[in-house]
Amino acid sequence: MKKLSFLVITSAVIGFSGTAAAQFAKPDDAIKYRKSALFVMQQHYARIGAMVAGKAPFDAKAAADNAAMAEILAKLPWAAFGEGTDKGDTKAKSEIWKEPAKFKEGADKLQTEMAKLAAAAKTGNLDSIKTAFTATSGTCKSCHDNFRSQ
């Protein structure tokens, strides 16, 4: 069942990530979409973080499954930062639209680091996972510092 869910989500990501911006009827829809995608990604990522921090027992399979989901989810939110989505129920800073190349660089880096985390998690080696998790966390922090209001 998990493999089927994984395949369905992967297909949806591939099929919709390029056309997501065109699917939003209103800017508020895009904001809800990206917030939801980021929230779900964070939930999977936090499960790995709990293991890395020793707050949850290490489970290699759970770490790999959560890292794989976080990797997929890291591809979703970026199309929802289109025109008109800078206002409303959002913590997005105006720098996203003032510095789009820098924002895209941050999004690309997150996706790269999530892929590294997923690869490390597949090894089942906690030390490798910790190293990749730390690098990914740094990428998250950098983007939040530059592009997210607290």
mmCIF file with all atom_site columns, C-alpha atoms in Angstrom:
data_model
loop_
_atom_site.group_PDB
_atom_site.id
_atom_site.type_symbol
_atom_site.label_atom_id
_atom_site.label_alt_id
_atom_site.label_comp_id
_atom_site.label_asym_id
_atom_site.label_entity_id
_atom_site.label_seq_id
_atom_site.pdbx_PDB_ins_code
_atom_site.Cartn_x
_atom_site.Cartn_y
_atom_site.Cartn_z
_atom_site.occupancy
_atom_site.B_iso_or_equiv
_atom_site.pdbx_formal_charge
_atom_site.auth_seq_id
_atom_site.auth_comp_id
_atom_site.auth_asym_id
_atom_site.auth_atom_id
_atom_site.pdbx_PDB_model_num
ATOM 1   C CA . MET A 1 1   ? 0.000  0.000  0.000   1.00 0.00 ? 1   MET A CA 1
ATOM 2   C CA . LYS A 1 2   ? 2.833  2.410  0.844   1.00 0.00 ? 2   LYS A CA 1
ATOM 3   C CA . LYS A 1 3   ? 4.461  1.724  -2.522  1.00 0.00 ? 3   LYS A CA 1
ATOM 4   C CA . LEU A 1 4   ? 1.195  2.437  -4.309  1.00 0.00 ? 4   LEU A CA 1
ATOM 5   C CA . SER A 1 5   ? 0.778  5.700  -2.391  1.00 0.00 ? 5   SER A CA 1
ATOM 6   C CA . PHE A 1 6   ? 4.370  6.624  -3.180  1.00 0.00 ? 6   PHE A CA 1
ATOM 7   C CA . LEU A 1 7   ? 3.795  5.967  -6.897  1.00 0.00 ? 7   LEU A CA 1
ATOM 8   C CA . VAL A 1 8   ? 0.574  7.973  -6.937  1.00 0.00 ? 8   VAL A CA 1
ATOM 9   C CA . ILE A 1 9   ? 2.210  10.946 -5.208  1.00 0.00 ? 9   ILE A CA 1
ATOM 10  C CA . THR A 1 10  ? 5.268  10.727 -7.464  1.00 0.00 ? 10  THR A CA 1
ATOM 11  C CA . SER A 1 11  ? 3.057  10.682 -10.549 1.00 0.00 ? 11  SER A CA 1
ATOM 12  C CA . ALA A 1 12  ? 1.106  13.663 -9.272  1.00 0.00 ? 12  ALA A CA 1
ATOM 13  C CA . VAL A 1 13  ? 4.298  15.616 -8.572  1.00 0.00 ? 13  VAL A CA 1
ATOM 14  C CA . ILE A 1 14  ? 5.665  14.943 -12.023 1.00 0.00 ? 14  ILE A CA 1
ATOM 15  C CA . GLY A 1 15  ? 2.370  15.588 -13.732 1.00 0.00 ? 15  GLY A CA 1
ATOM 16  C CA . PHE A 1 16  ? 1.356  18.718 -11.891 1.00 0.00 ? 16  PHE A CA 1
ATOM 17  C CA . SER A 1 17  ? 4.521  20.482 -10.732 1.00 0.00 ? 17  SER A CA 1
ATOM 18  C CA . GLY A 1 18  ? 5.080  22.244 -14.035 1.00 0.00 ? 18  GLY A CA 1
ATOM 19  C CA . THR A 1 19  ? 1.470  23.304 -14.461 1.00 0.00 ? 19  THR A CA 1
ATOM 20  C CA . ALA A 1 20  ? 0.567  24.025 -10.846 1.00 0.00 ? 20  ALA A CA 1
ATOM 21  C CA . ALA A 1 21  ? 0.609  27.800 -11.247 1.00 0.00 ? 21  ALA A CA 1
ATOM 22  C CA . ALA A 1 22  ? -2.012 27.619 -13.984 1.00 0.00 ? 22  ALA A CA 1
ATOM 23  C CA . GLN A 1 23  ? -4.286 25.571 -11.744 1.00 0.00 ? 23  GLN A CA 1
ATOM 24  C CA . PHE A 1 24  ? -4.858 28.198 -9.090  1.00 0.00 ? 24  PHE A CA 1
ATOM 25  C CA . ALA A 1 25  ? -8.108 30.082 -9.588  1.00 0.00 ? 25  ALA A CA 1
ATOM 26  C CA . LYS A 1 26  ? -7.142 32.688 -6.997  1.00 0.00 ? 26  LYS A CA 1
ATOM 27  C CA . PRO A 1 27  ? -3.930 33.758 -5.278  1.00 0.00 ? 27  PRO A CA 1
ATOM 28  C CA . ASP A 1 28  ? -5.366 32.468 -1.979  1.00 0.00 ? 28  ASP A CA 1
ATOM 29  C CA . ASP A 1 29  ? -5.592 28.984 -3.513  1.00 0.00 ? 29  ASP A CA 1
ATOM 30  C CA . ALA A 1 30  ? -1.892 29.086 -4.364  1.00 0.00 ? 30  ALA A CA 1
ATOM 31  C CA . ILE A 1 31  ? -1.021 30.260 -0.852  1.00 0.00 ? 31  ILE A CA 1
ATOM 32  C CA . LYS A 1 32  ? -3.044 27.427 0.700   1.00 0.00 ? 32  LYS A CA 1
ATOM 33  C CA . TYR A 1 33  ? -1.408 24.928 -1.666  1.00 0.00 ? 33  TYR A CA 1
ATOM 34  C CA . ARG A 1 34  ? 2.159  25.962 -0.891  1.00 0.00 ? 34  ARG A CA 1
ATOM 35  C CA . LYS A 1 35  ? 1.500  26.191 2.851   1.00 0.00 ? 35  LYS A CA 1
ATOM 36  C CA . SER A 1 36  ? -0.011 22.711 2.809   1.00 0.00 ? 36  SER A CA 1
ATOM 37  C CA . ALA A 1 37  ? 2.870  21.254 0.792   1.00 0.00 ? 37  ALA A CA 1
ATOM 38  C CA . LEU A 1 38  ? 5.438  22.842 3.110   1.00 0.00 ? 38  LEU A CA 1
ATOM 39  C CA . PHE A 1 39  ? 3.546  21.656 6.200   1.00 0.00 ? 39  PHE A CA 1
ATOM 40  C CA . VAL A 1 40  ? 3.369  18.039 5.041   1.00 0.00 ? 40  VAL A CA 1
ATOM 41  C CA . MET A 1 41  ? 7.038  18.131 3.992   1.00 0.00 ? 41  MET A CA 1
ATOM 42  C CA . GLN A 1 42  ? 7.964  19.467 7.439   1.00 0.00 ? 42  GLN A CA 1
ATOM 43  C CA . GLN A 1 43  ? 6.000  16.677 9.136   1.00 0.00 ? 43  GLN A CA 1
ATOM 44  C CA . HIS A 1 44  ? 7.983  13.978 7.332   1.00 0.00 ? 44  HIS A CA 1
ATOM 45  C CA . TYR A 1 45  ? 11.231 15.859 7.864   1.00 0.00 ? 45  TYR A CA 1
ATOM 46  C CA . ALA A 1 46  ? 10.540 16.301 11.594  1.00 0.00 ? 46  ALA A CA 1
ATOM 47  C CA . ARG A 1 47  ? 10.147 12.540 12.024  1.00 0.00 ? 47  ARG A CA 1
ATOM 48  C CA . ILE A 1 48  ? 13.707 12.122 10.796  1.00 0.00 ? 48  ILE A CA 1
ATOM 49  C CA . GLY A 1 49  ? 14.810 15.006 13.006  1.00 0.00 ? 49  GLY A CA 1
ATOM 50  C CA . ALA A 1 50  ? 13.383 13.296 16.071  1.00 0.00 ? 50  ALA A CA 1
ATOM 51  C CA . MET A 1 51  ? 15.471 10.204 15.296  1.00 0.00 ? 51  MET A CA 1
ATOM 52  C CA . VAL A 1 52  ? 18.583 12.267 14.598  1.00 0.00 ? 52  VAL A CA 1
ATOM 53  C CA . ALA A 1 53  ? 18.159 14.116 17.907  1.00 0.00 ? 53  ALA A CA 1
ATOM 54  C CA . GLY A 1 54  ? 17.581 10.895 19.839  1.00 0.00 ? 54  GLY A CA 1
ATOM 55  C CA . LYS A 1 55  ? 14.037 11.927 20.759  1.00 0.00 ? 55  LYS A CA 1
ATOM 56  C CA . ALA A 1 56  ? 12.615 8.936  18.897  1.00 0.00 ? 56  ALA A CA 1
ATOM 57  C CA . PRO A 1 57  ? 14.144 5.494  18.434  1.00 0.00 ? 57  PRO A CA 1
ATOM 58  C CA . PHE A 1 58  ? 16.048 5.104  15.189  1.00 0.00 ? 58  PHE A CA 1
ATOM 59  C CA . ASP A 1 59  ? 14.089 3.117  12.622  1.00 0.00 ? 59  ASP A CA 1
ATOM 60  C CA . ALA A 1 60  ? 15.983 2.848  9.338   1.00 0.00 ? 60  ALA A CA 1
ATOM 61  C CA . LYS A 1 61  ? 12.896 1.999  7.301   1.00 0.00 ? 61  LYS A CA 1
ATOM 62  C CA . ALA A 1 62  ? 10.853 4.859  8.764   1.00 0.00 ? 62  ALA A CA 1
ATOM 63  C CA . ALA A 1 63  ? 13.747 7.256  8.156   1.00 0.00 ? 63  ALA A CA 1
ATOM 64  C CA . ALA A 1 64  ? 14.037 6.130  4.535   1.00 0.00 ? 64  ALA A CA 1
ATOM 65  C CA . ASP A 1 65  ? 10.280 6.316  3.959   1.00 0.00 ? 65  ASP A CA 1
ATOM 66  C CA . ASN A 1 66  ? 10.006 9.790  5.476   1.00 0.00 ? 66  ASN A CA 1
ATOM 67  C CA . ALA A 1 67  ? 13.058 11.069 3.612   1.00 0.00 ? 67  ALA A CA 1
ATOM 68  C CA . ALA A 1 68  ? 11.640 9.762  0.327   1.00 0.00 ? 68  ALA A CA 1
ATOM 69  C CA . MET A 1 69  ? 8.348  11.564 0.974   1.00 0.00 ? 69  MET A CA 1
ATOM 70  C CA . ALA A 1 70  ? 10.124 14.783 1.992   1.00 0.00 ? 70  ALA A CA 1
ATOM 71  C CA . GLU A 1 71  ? 12.189 14.609 -1.205  1.00 0.00 ? 71  GLU A CA 1
ATOM 72  C CA . ILE A 1 72  ? 9.038  14.380 -3.323  1.00 0.00 ? 72  ILE A CA 1
ATOM 73  C CA . LEU A 1 73  ? 7.229  17.071 -1.374  1.00 0.00 ? 73  LEU A CA 1
ATOM 74  C CA . ALA A 1 74  ? 10.199 19.445 -1.701  1.00 0.00 ? 74  ALA A CA 1
ATOM 75  C CA . LYS A 1 75  ? 9.297  19.781 -5.390  1.00 0.00 ? 75  LYS A CA 1
ATOM 76  C CA . LEU A 1 76  ? 5.731  20.963 -4.841  1.00 0.00 ? 76  LEU A CA 1
ATOM 77  C CA . PRO A 1 77  ? 5.460  24.432 -3.290  1.00 0.00 ? 77  PRO A CA 1
ATOM 78  C CA . TRP A 1 78  ? 7.542  26.529 -5.690  1.00 0.00 ? 78  TRP A CA 1
ATOM 79  C CA . ALA A 1 79  ? 4.992  26.886 -8.499  1.00 0.00 ? 79  ALA A CA 1
ATOM 80  C CA . ALA A 1 80  ? 2.608  28.421 -5.958  1.00 0.00 ? 80  ALA A CA 1
ATOM 81  C CA . PHE A 1 81  ? 4.751  31.524 -5.423  1.00 0.00 ? 81  PHE A CA 1
ATOM 82  C CA . GLY A 1 82  ? 3.285  33.266 -8.463  1.00 0.00 ? 82  GLY A CA 1
ATOM 83  C CA . GLU A 1 83  ? 2.104  36.753 -9.091  1.00 0.00 ? 83  GLU A CA 1
ATOM 84  C CA . GLY A 1 84  ? -0.362 38.058 -6.531  1.00 0.00 ? 84  GLY A CA 1
ATOM 85  C CA . THR A 1 85  ? 0.533  35.499 -3.870  1.00 0.00 ? 85  THR A CA 1
ATOM 86  C CA . ASP A 1 86  ? 2.592  37.958 -1.854  1.00 0.00 ? 86  ASP A CA 1
ATOM 87  C CA . LYS A 1 87  ? -0.460 39.240 0.013   1.00 0.00 ? 87  LYS A CA 1
ATOM 88  C CA . GLY A 1 88  ? -2.929 37.423 2.208   1.00 0.00 ? 88  GLY A CA 1
ATOM 89  C CA . ASP A 1 89  ? -2.421 34.697 4.787   1.00 0.00 ? 89  ASP A CA 1
ATOM 90  C CA . THR A 1 90  ? 1.291  34.224 4.158   1.00 0.00 ? 90  THR A CA 1
ATOM 91  C CA . LYS A 1 91  ? 4.617  34.675 5.871   1.00 0.00 ? 91  LYS A CA 1
ATOM 92  C CA . ALA A 1 92  ? 6.385  35.032 2.525   1.00 0.00 ? 92  ALA A CA 1
ATOM 93  C CA . LYS A 1 93  ? 8.621  38.095 2.401   1.00 0.00 ? 93  LYS A CA 1
ATOM 94  C CA . SER A 1 94  ? 8.548  40.459 -0.558  1.00 0.00 ? 94  SER A CA 1
ATOM 95  C CA . GLU A 1 95  ? 12.163 39.468 -1.257  1.00 0.00 ? 95  GLU A CA 1
ATOM 96  C CA . ILE A 1 96  ? 10.815 36.349 -2.992  1.00 0.00 ? 96  ILE A CA 1
ATOM 97  C CA . TRP A 1 97  ? 9.476  38.518 -5.797  1.00 0.00 ? 97  TRP A CA 1
ATOM 98  C CA . LYS A 1 98  ? 12.267 41.108 -5.626  1.00 0.00 ? 98  LYS A CA 1
ATOM 99  C CA . GLU A 1 99  ? 15.011 38.463 -5.837  1.00 0.00 ? 99  GLU A CA 1
ATOM 100 C CA . PRO A 1 100 ? 13.466 35.585 -7.787  1.00 0.00 ? 100 PRO A CA 1
ATOM 101 C CA . ALA A 1 101 ? 16.813 34.125 -8.900  1.00 0.00 ? 101 ALA A CA 1
ATOM 102 C CA . LYS A 1 102 ? 18.028 33.936 -5.301  1.00 0.00 ? 102 LYS A CA 1
ATOM 103 C CA . PHE A 1 103 ? 14.719 32.379 -4.225  1.00 0.00 ? 103 PHE A CA 1
ATOM 104 C CA . LYS A 1 104 ? 14.898 29.804 -7.023  1.00 0.00 ? 104 LYS A CA 1
ATOM 105 C CA . GLU A 1 105 ? 18.472 29.019 -6.017  1.00 0.00 ? 105 GLU A CA 1
ATOM 106 C CA . GLY A 1 106 ? 17.260 28.338 -2.470  1.00 0.00 ? 106 GLY A CA 1
ATOM 107 C CA . ALA A 1 107 ? 14.411 26.131 -3.701  1.00 0.00 ? 107 ALA A CA 1
ATOM 108 C CA . ASP A 1 108 ? 16.801 24.201 -5.953  1.00 0.00 ? 108 ASP A CA 1
ATOM 109 C CA . LYS A 1 109 ? 19.287 23.783 -3.114  1.00 0.00 ? 109 LYS A CA 1
ATOM 110 C CA . LEU A 1 110 ? 16.562 22.433 -0.832  1.00 0.00 ? 110 LEU A CA 1
ATOM 111 C CA . GLN A 1 111 ? 15.564 19.880 -3.450  1.00 0.00 ? 111 GLN A CA 1
ATOM 112 C CA . THR A 1 112 ? 19.212 18.851 -3.878  1.00 0.00 ? 112 THR A CA 1
ATOM 113 C CA . GLU A 1 113 ? 19.740 18.485 -0.131  1.00 0.00 ? 113 GLU A CA 1
ATOM 114 C CA . MET A 1 114 ? 16.498 16.539 0.278   1.00 0.00 ? 114 MET A CA 1
ATOM 115 C CA . ALA A 1 115 ? 17.695 14.148 -2.437  1.00 0.00 ? 115 ALA A CA 1
ATOM 116 C CA . LYS A 1 116 ? 20.981 13.703 -0.547  1.00 0.00 ? 116 LYS A CA 1
ATOM 117 C CA . LEU A 1 117 ? 19.044 13.055 2.653   1.00 0.00 ? 117 LEU A CA 1
ATOM 118 C CA . ALA A 1 118 ? 16.884 10.459 0.914   1.00 0.00 ? 118 ALA A CA 1
ATOM 119 C CA . ALA A 1 119 ? 20.017 8.763  -0.458  1.00 0.00 ? 119 ALA A CA 1
ATOM 120 C CA . ALA A 1 120 ? 21.646 8.775  2.980   1.00 0.00 ? 120 ALA A CA 1
ATOM 121 C CA . ALA A 1 121 ? 18.488 7.385  4.567   1.00 0.00 ? 121 ALA A CA 1
ATOM 122 C CA . LYS A 1 122 ? 18.465 4.497  2.092   1.00 0.00 ? 122 LYS A CA 1
ATOM 123 C CA . THR A 1 123 ? 21.826 3.366  3.525   1.00 0.00 ? 123 THR A CA 1
ATOM 124 C CA . GLY A 1 124 ? 20.301 2.905  6.960   1.00 0.00 ? 124 GLY A CA 1
ATOM 125 C CA . ASN A 1 125 ? 23.398 4.503  8.499   1.00 0.00 ? 125 ASN A CA 1
ATOM 126 C CA . LEU A 1 126 ? 22.385 6.950  11.231  1.00 0.00 ? 126 LEU A CA 1
ATOM 127 C CA . ASP A 1 127 ? 25.647 8.924  11.025  1.00 0.00 ? 127 ASP A CA 1
ATOM 128 C CA . SER A 1 128 ? 25.145 9.486  7.287   1.00 0.00 ? 128 SER A CA 1
ATOM 129 C CA . ILE A 1 129 ? 21.568 10.522 7.906   1.00 0.00 ? 129 ILE A CA 1
ATOM 130 C CA . LYS A 1 130 ? 22.670 12.968 10.625  1.00 0.00 ? 130 LYS A CA 1
ATOM 131 C CA . THR A 1 131 ? 25.193 14.578 8.269   1.00 0.00 ? 131 THR A CA 1
ATOM 132 C CA . ALA A 1 132 ? 22.645 14.958 5.468   1.00 0.00 ? 132 ALA A CA 1
ATOM 133 C CA . PHE A 1 133 ? 19.951 16.138 7.885   1.00 0.00 ? 133 PHE A CA 1
ATOM 134 C CA . THR A 1 134 ? 22.238 18.859 9.245   1.00 0.00 ? 134 THR A CA 1
ATOM 135 C CA . ALA A 1 135 ? 23.045 20.094 5.735   1.00 0.00 ? 135 ALA A CA 1
ATOM 136 C CA . THR A 1 136 ? 19.373 20.103 4.773   1.00 0.00 ? 136 THR A CA 1
ATOM 137 C CA . SER A 1 137 ? 18.448 21.966 7.956   1.00 0.00 ? 137 SER A CA 1
ATOM 138 C CA . GLY A 1 138 ? 20.997 24.645 7.102   1.00 0.00 ? 138 GLY A CA 1
ATOM 139 C CA . THR A 1 139 ? 19.374 25.082 3.715   1.00 0.00 ? 139 THR A CA 1
ATOM 140 C CA . CYS A 1 140 ? 15.932 25.391 5.313   1.00 0.00 ? 140 CYS A CA 1
ATOM 141 C CA . LYS A 1 141 ? 17.202 27.963 7.799   1.00 0.00 ? 141 LYS A CA 1
ATOM 142 C CA . SER A 1 142 ? 18.904 30.041 5.118   1.00 0.00 ? 142 SER A CA 1
ATOM 143 C CA . CYS A 1 143 ? 15.742 30.225 3.042   1.00 0.00 ? 143 CYS A CA 1
ATOM 144 C CA . HIS A 1 144 ? 13.579 31.021 6.072   1.00 0.00 ? 144 HIS A CA 1
ATOM 145 C CA . ASP A 1 145 ? 16.008 33.744 7.167   1.00 0.00 ? 145 ASP A CA 1
ATOM 146 C CA . ASN A 1 146 ? 15.931 35.364 3.733   1.00 0.00 ? 146 ASN A CA 1
ATOM 147 C CA . PHE A 1 147 ? 12.387 34.757 2.554   1.00 0.00 ? 147 PHE A CA 1
ATOM 148 C CA . ARG A 1 148 ? 10.043 34.043 5.473   1.00 0.00 ? 148 ARG A CA 1
ATOM 149 C CA . SER A 1 149 ? 8.685  36.403 8.098   1.00 0.00 ? 149 SER A CA 1
ATOM 150 C CA . GLN A 1 150 ? 8.537  34.984 11.609  1.00 0.00 ? 150 GLN A CA 1
#
